[in-house]
Each structure stands twice: as structure tokens, then as C-alpha cells.
């Protein structure tokens, strides 16, 4: 990992517009698709951070300027509620929850990507990969990440950005 | 609107989204829904249904999928005489202008950007029906 790509307060991913784009992608998707309100908390830089959640989804970030990963982390209650509201019936199997958080994360990312690309980031399309948080594969550079916590249904979930 | 026995092909790599669309369509009175998990499986389903005399009437497809993208399925359908006039709706989280232009040039009937509410999807489907109905009358 080069020093130039390390996330710090001067890094472009700490730009307020970019953080706001990611936050808006999440808030709008949850409101429109499942009528759930979400609110964002203050973003922070994490070092050797481990998500305290149950379900995660990772997408590769590939652009002309940046390579890395964006990850969405959900508690089990939040993940289950979102999926049940999407399909209109109870979910029991973890595989159903994983599939559902994969899709909703794809929508989160799609909304943010459109905005970010309009700002010149040129992010490529990426297929979301859902997994249990404990099984999340290590990113190449995992020492420093940017975290944007969001509160939904009274619990804290996270958007995490890791750059190589 | 489309008749209740209209046969829809819903294509998405996420089972959750296929179920969500089935739920919305069910509320609209449409229950004849066949599913496929990617563009390639969808094209095989189109051929299979056509061969057995139970052809698909409308395709609702995601864009971003493994094996074959929704846009490539659209282009393949437009090149295939049996499927080229089928109404084709692309559902996507991608809303960049270059992609919308590609879809329109390729002959998409409607383009639905995720996130969408049930009402938004219903309105798009009504537009597809009106376009398709007008095109059928002209033909």
C-alpha cells in the first residue's frame, strides 16, 4: 500500500460530497424500497477495525484512480427486517438473508456510484458478494479504513471503504 | 393493462429481487411468472418456453448479473426473430447516462432505476403496455 493511497483526512474519499453520496445511496434505497428510515452518524477512520455486525457485503472498487473495496455491514435484526419487507414474508434461512443484503447493497452502491462517477471517479460496475461478517475475506490493505456508521431500526450498521 | 394470464420472465441473480417483483406483480393480479438467475439462463428459458408453445410475453431483467448481463440479453433478443418484438424492461441500480443511452439504442421498452417503489414499477409496466399495444395495432 502506498502512502499516497492511505486514507487520511486529506484523502479524496474523506470529501464531504463523496461521503454524502454514499449516505444518500443508503438512505434513499431503504426509504423507497422498504420504507425504513436511516440516519448517518459521524464518519471516522478505523485502524485494524473489525465490524461488530453479523452480515456483510463486499464490492470491489475499481476506478482509474482508486482500487479497493466497499463493504456494507448489517446486524442480524436489521438485515432480516430489510429482507422480510422486500419480499413480504418471513425469512428463516441465513442464505435468504445473505441474498437479500447482497441485493440491497447492490442498490446502495449503484446509487452512490452514479453520483460519484458524475464527479469524475469512473468507478466500474461490481458484483456484490454477501457473507457472514466473521467469514469476510481479508482485503489487501486492511489496516486503515474509512467508516460511515448509520442508524437503522435503532441499531448501528456501517459502510466501510478500504483502499489498496 | 396486460391480461392476468400474461407470462412474465423475471431475470435477476438475486432471489430476493425476483421474490420482491413477484410480490408486486401478484398484487397487480399477475401470477404467471417464470424466473431466471442470469441472462444466459433467461435466453434458454425463452427458447424452451417458445418451443413448448408457452411463449414468454414480457421480459423484466436486471442489468448487472454474472454470465450474461441484462443489456446483452436485450441485444440478443433483438437479434432473434422470435423474441425481437417482446416488451423488455431493464431494472438496474446503474443510472449513468451512457448506460441509459445504450439501453435505449438497443431497443429497451422501459428502464427502471433501483431503488424503486411498487408504485413506480406499476407505472412503468403500464407505460410498457401502452407502447406495446400501440405498436401491435400499427403492425
Short mmCIF file of C-alpha atoms in Angstrom, two decimals, chain A:
data_model
loop_
_atom_site.label_atom_id
_atom_site.label_comp_id
_atom_site.label_asym_id
_atom_site.label_seq_id
_atom_site.Cartn_x
_atom_site.Cartn_y
_atom_site.Cartn_z
CA UNK A 1 0.00 0.00 0.00
CA UNK A 2 1.49 3.33 -0.98
CA UNK A 3 1.43 6.28 1.37
CA UNK A 4 -0.36 8.28 -1.33
CA UNK A 5 -3.33 5.93 -1.25
CA UNK A 6 -3.64 5.70 2.52
CA UNK A 7 -6.92 7.08 3.82
CA UNK A 8 -6.44 10.20 5.89
CA UNK A 9 -8.36 13.43 6.29
CA UNK A 10 -6.82 14.74 3.06
CA UNK A 11 -7.77 11.68 1.04
CA UNK A 12 -10.47 12.35 -1.60
CA UNK A 13 -12.68 9.65 -0.06
CA UNK A 14 -12.93 11.81 3.04
CA UNK A 15 -14.51 14.51 0.88
CA UNK A 16 -17.91 15.54 2.23
CA UNK A 17 -19.60 15.18 -1.16
CA UNK A 18 -18.39 11.60 -1.53
CA UNK A 19 -19.43 10.64 1.99
CA UNK A 20 -22.80 12.30 1.43
CA UNK A 21 -23.25 10.39 -1.86
CA UNK A 22 -22.70 7.09 -0.10
CA UNK A 23 -25.01 8.07 2.74
CA UNK A 24 -27.74 9.22 0.35
CA UNK A 25 -27.48 5.94 -1.59
CA UNK A 26 -28.26 4.02 1.60
CA UNK A 27 -30.97 6.35 2.95
CA UNK A 28 -32.86 6.56 -0.37
CA UNK A 29 -32.73 2.83 -1.05
CA UNK A 30 -34.05 1.94 2.40
CA UNK A 31 -36.79 4.58 2.25
CA UNK A 32 -38.00 3.79 -1.26
CA UNK A 33 -37.63 0.00 -1.32
CA UNK A 34 -38.71 -0.95 2.20
CA UNK A 35 -39.95 2.27 3.83
CA UNK A 36 -37.29 2.20 6.55
CA UNK A 37 -35.68 5.39 7.84
CA UNK A 38 -31.91 5.52 8.30
CA UNK A 39 -29.70 8.30 9.64
CA UNK A 40 -25.96 8.70 9.31
CA UNK A 41 -23.55 9.35 12.13
CA UNK A 42 -20.12 10.99 12.05
CA UNK A 43 -17.66 9.10 9.79
CA UNK A 44 -14.30 8.08 11.21
CA UNK A 45 -11.06 6.44 10.18
CA UNK A 46 -10.58 2.98 11.66
CA UNK A 47 -7.33 1.16 12.27
CA UNK A 48 -7.46 -2.65 12.38
CA UNK A 49 -11.22 -2.23 12.73
CA UNK A 50 -13.43 -5.32 12.97
CA UNK A 51 -17.14 -4.99 12.31
CA UNK A 52 -19.31 -5.99 15.29
CA UNK A 53 -22.16 -6.99 12.93
CA UNK A 54 -23.49 -10.34 11.66
CA UNK A 55 -23.82 -9.93 7.87
CA UNK A 56 -21.54 -8.15 5.40
CA UNK A 57 -21.43 -7.50 1.67
CA UNK A 58 -18.29 -6.53 -0.21
CA UNK A 59 -17.89 -4.98 -3.65
CA UNK A 60 -14.65 -4.27 -5.46
CA UNK A 61 -13.89 -0.60 -6.04
CA UNK A 62 -12.17 -0.20 -9.39
CA UNK A 63 -11.63 3.15 -10.99
CA UNK A 64 -8.98 4.97 -12.98
CA UNK A 65 -7.72 6.44 -9.71
CA UNK A 66 -8.57 4.03 -6.90
CA UNK A 67 -8.68 0.31 -6.21
CA UNK A 68 -10.06 -1.23 -3.08
CA UNK A 69 -13.29 -2.41 -1.61
CA UNK A 70 -16.54 -1.04 -0.27
CA UNK A 71 -18.24 -3.08 2.42
CA UNK A 72 -21.69 -2.82 3.98
CA UNK A 73 -22.18 -4.33 7.44
CA UNK A 74 -25.57 -5.20 8.97
CA UNK A 75 -26.78 -6.55 12.29
CA UNK A 76 -28.94 -9.67 12.01
CA UNK A 77 -32.13 -7.87 13.08
CA UNK A 78 -31.66 -5.09 10.53
CA UNK A 79 -30.71 -7.50 7.72
CA UNK A 80 -33.66 -9.80 8.44
CA UNK A 81 -36.15 -6.93 8.65
CA UNK A 82 -34.98 -5.41 5.35
CA UNK A 83 -35.27 -8.73 3.52
CA UNK A 84 -38.67 -9.56 5.01
CA UNK A 85 -40.00 -6.14 3.97
CA UNK A 86 -38.61 -6.60 0.47
CA UNK A 87 -40.22 -9.98 -0.18
CA UNK A 88 -43.28 -9.58 2.04
CA UNK A 89 -42.82 -12.78 4.01
CA UNK A 90 -40.81 -14.18 6.91
CA UNK A 91 -37.27 -15.36 6.28
CA UNK A 92 -35.77 -18.16 8.34
CA UNK A 93 -32.70 -19.32 6.44
CA UNK A 94 -29.43 -17.37 6.67
CA UNK A 95 -28.98 -17.93 2.92
CA UNK A 96 -32.13 -15.88 2.29
CA UNK A 97 -30.81 -13.03 4.44
CA UNK A 98 -27.44 -13.14 2.63
CA UNK A 99 -29.15 -12.98 -0.75
CA UNK A 100 -31.30 -10.05 0.36
CA UNK A 101 -28.50 -7.96 1.85
CA UNK A 102 -26.49 -8.63 -1.32
CA UNK A 103 -29.26 -7.11 -3.42
CA UNK A 104 -29.89 -4.11 -1.17
CA UNK A 105 -26.13 -3.40 -1.03
CA UNK A 106 -26.03 -3.55 -4.82
CA UNK A 107 -28.69 -0.84 -4.82
CA UNK A 108 -26.79 1.21 -2.17
CA UNK A 109 -23.65 1.04 -4.31
CA UNK A 110 -25.47 1.73 -7.59
CA UNK A 111 -26.95 4.96 -6.28
CA UNK A 112 -23.63 6.16 -4.88
CA UNK A 113 -21.69 5.07 -7.97
CA UNK A 114 -23.85 7.15 -10.27
CA UNK A 115 -23.23 10.24 -8.15
CA UNK A 116 -19.50 9.55 -7.73
CA UNK A 117 -19.00 8.93 -11.43
CA UNK A 118 -20.70 12.23 -12.19
CA UNK A 119 -17.89 13.74 -10.06
CA UNK A 120 -15.28 12.02 -12.26
CA UNK A 121 -14.33 8.95 -10.20
CA UNK A 122 -15.10 6.49 -13.04
CA UNK A 123 -15.98 3.57 -10.79
CA UNK A 124 -16.62 0.33 -12.66
CA UNK A 125 -19.57 -1.98 -12.11
CA UNK A 126 -19.05 -4.68 -9.47
CA UNK A 127 -20.99 -7.75 -8.38
CA UNK A 128 -21.80 -7.71 -4.64
CA UNK A 129 -20.60 -10.67 -2.58
CA UNK A 130 -22.56 -11.27 0.66
CA UNK A 131 -21.18 -13.32 3.57
CA UNK A 132 -21.33 -13.64 7.34
CA UNK A 133 -19.22 -10.85 8.83
CA UNK A 134 -17.00 -13.42 10.56
CA UNK A 135 -16.24 -15.01 7.16
CA UNK A 136 -15.39 -11.76 5.38
CA UNK A 137 -12.23 -12.33 3.31
CA UNK A 138 -9.34 -10.05 4.12
CA UNK A 139 -8.83 -7.05 1.87
CA UNK A 140 -5.31 -6.40 0.58
CA UNK A 141 -4.98 -3.31 2.73
CA UNK A 142 -6.90 -3.75 5.92
CA UNK A 143 -5.00 -1.65 8.38
CA UNK A 144 -6.83 1.61 7.67
CA UNK A 145 -10.37 2.13 6.50
CA UNK A 146 -13.00 4.82 6.43
CA UNK A 147 -16.21 4.05 8.29
CA UNK A 148 -19.59 5.69 7.96
CA UNK A 149 -21.95 4.39 10.68
CA UNK A 150 -25.68 4.56 10.05
CA UNK A 151 -28.50 4.02 12.49
CA UNK A 152 -31.41 1.95 11.29
CA UNK A 153 -34.22 0.40 13.37
CA UNK A 154 -32.31 1.51 16.48
CA UNK A 155 -29.13 -0.43 15.63
CA UNK A 156 -25.81 0.67 14.11
CA UNK A 157 -24.71 -0.64 10.73
CA UNK A 158 -21.68 0.52 8.71
CA UNK A 159 -20.41 1.49 5.29
CA UNK A 160 -16.67 0.75 5.13
CA UNK A 161 -14.19 1.85 2.47
CA UNK A 162 -10.81 0.19 2.13
CA UNK A 163 -8.34 1.40 -0.48
CA UNK A 164 -5.34 -0.56 -1.72
#
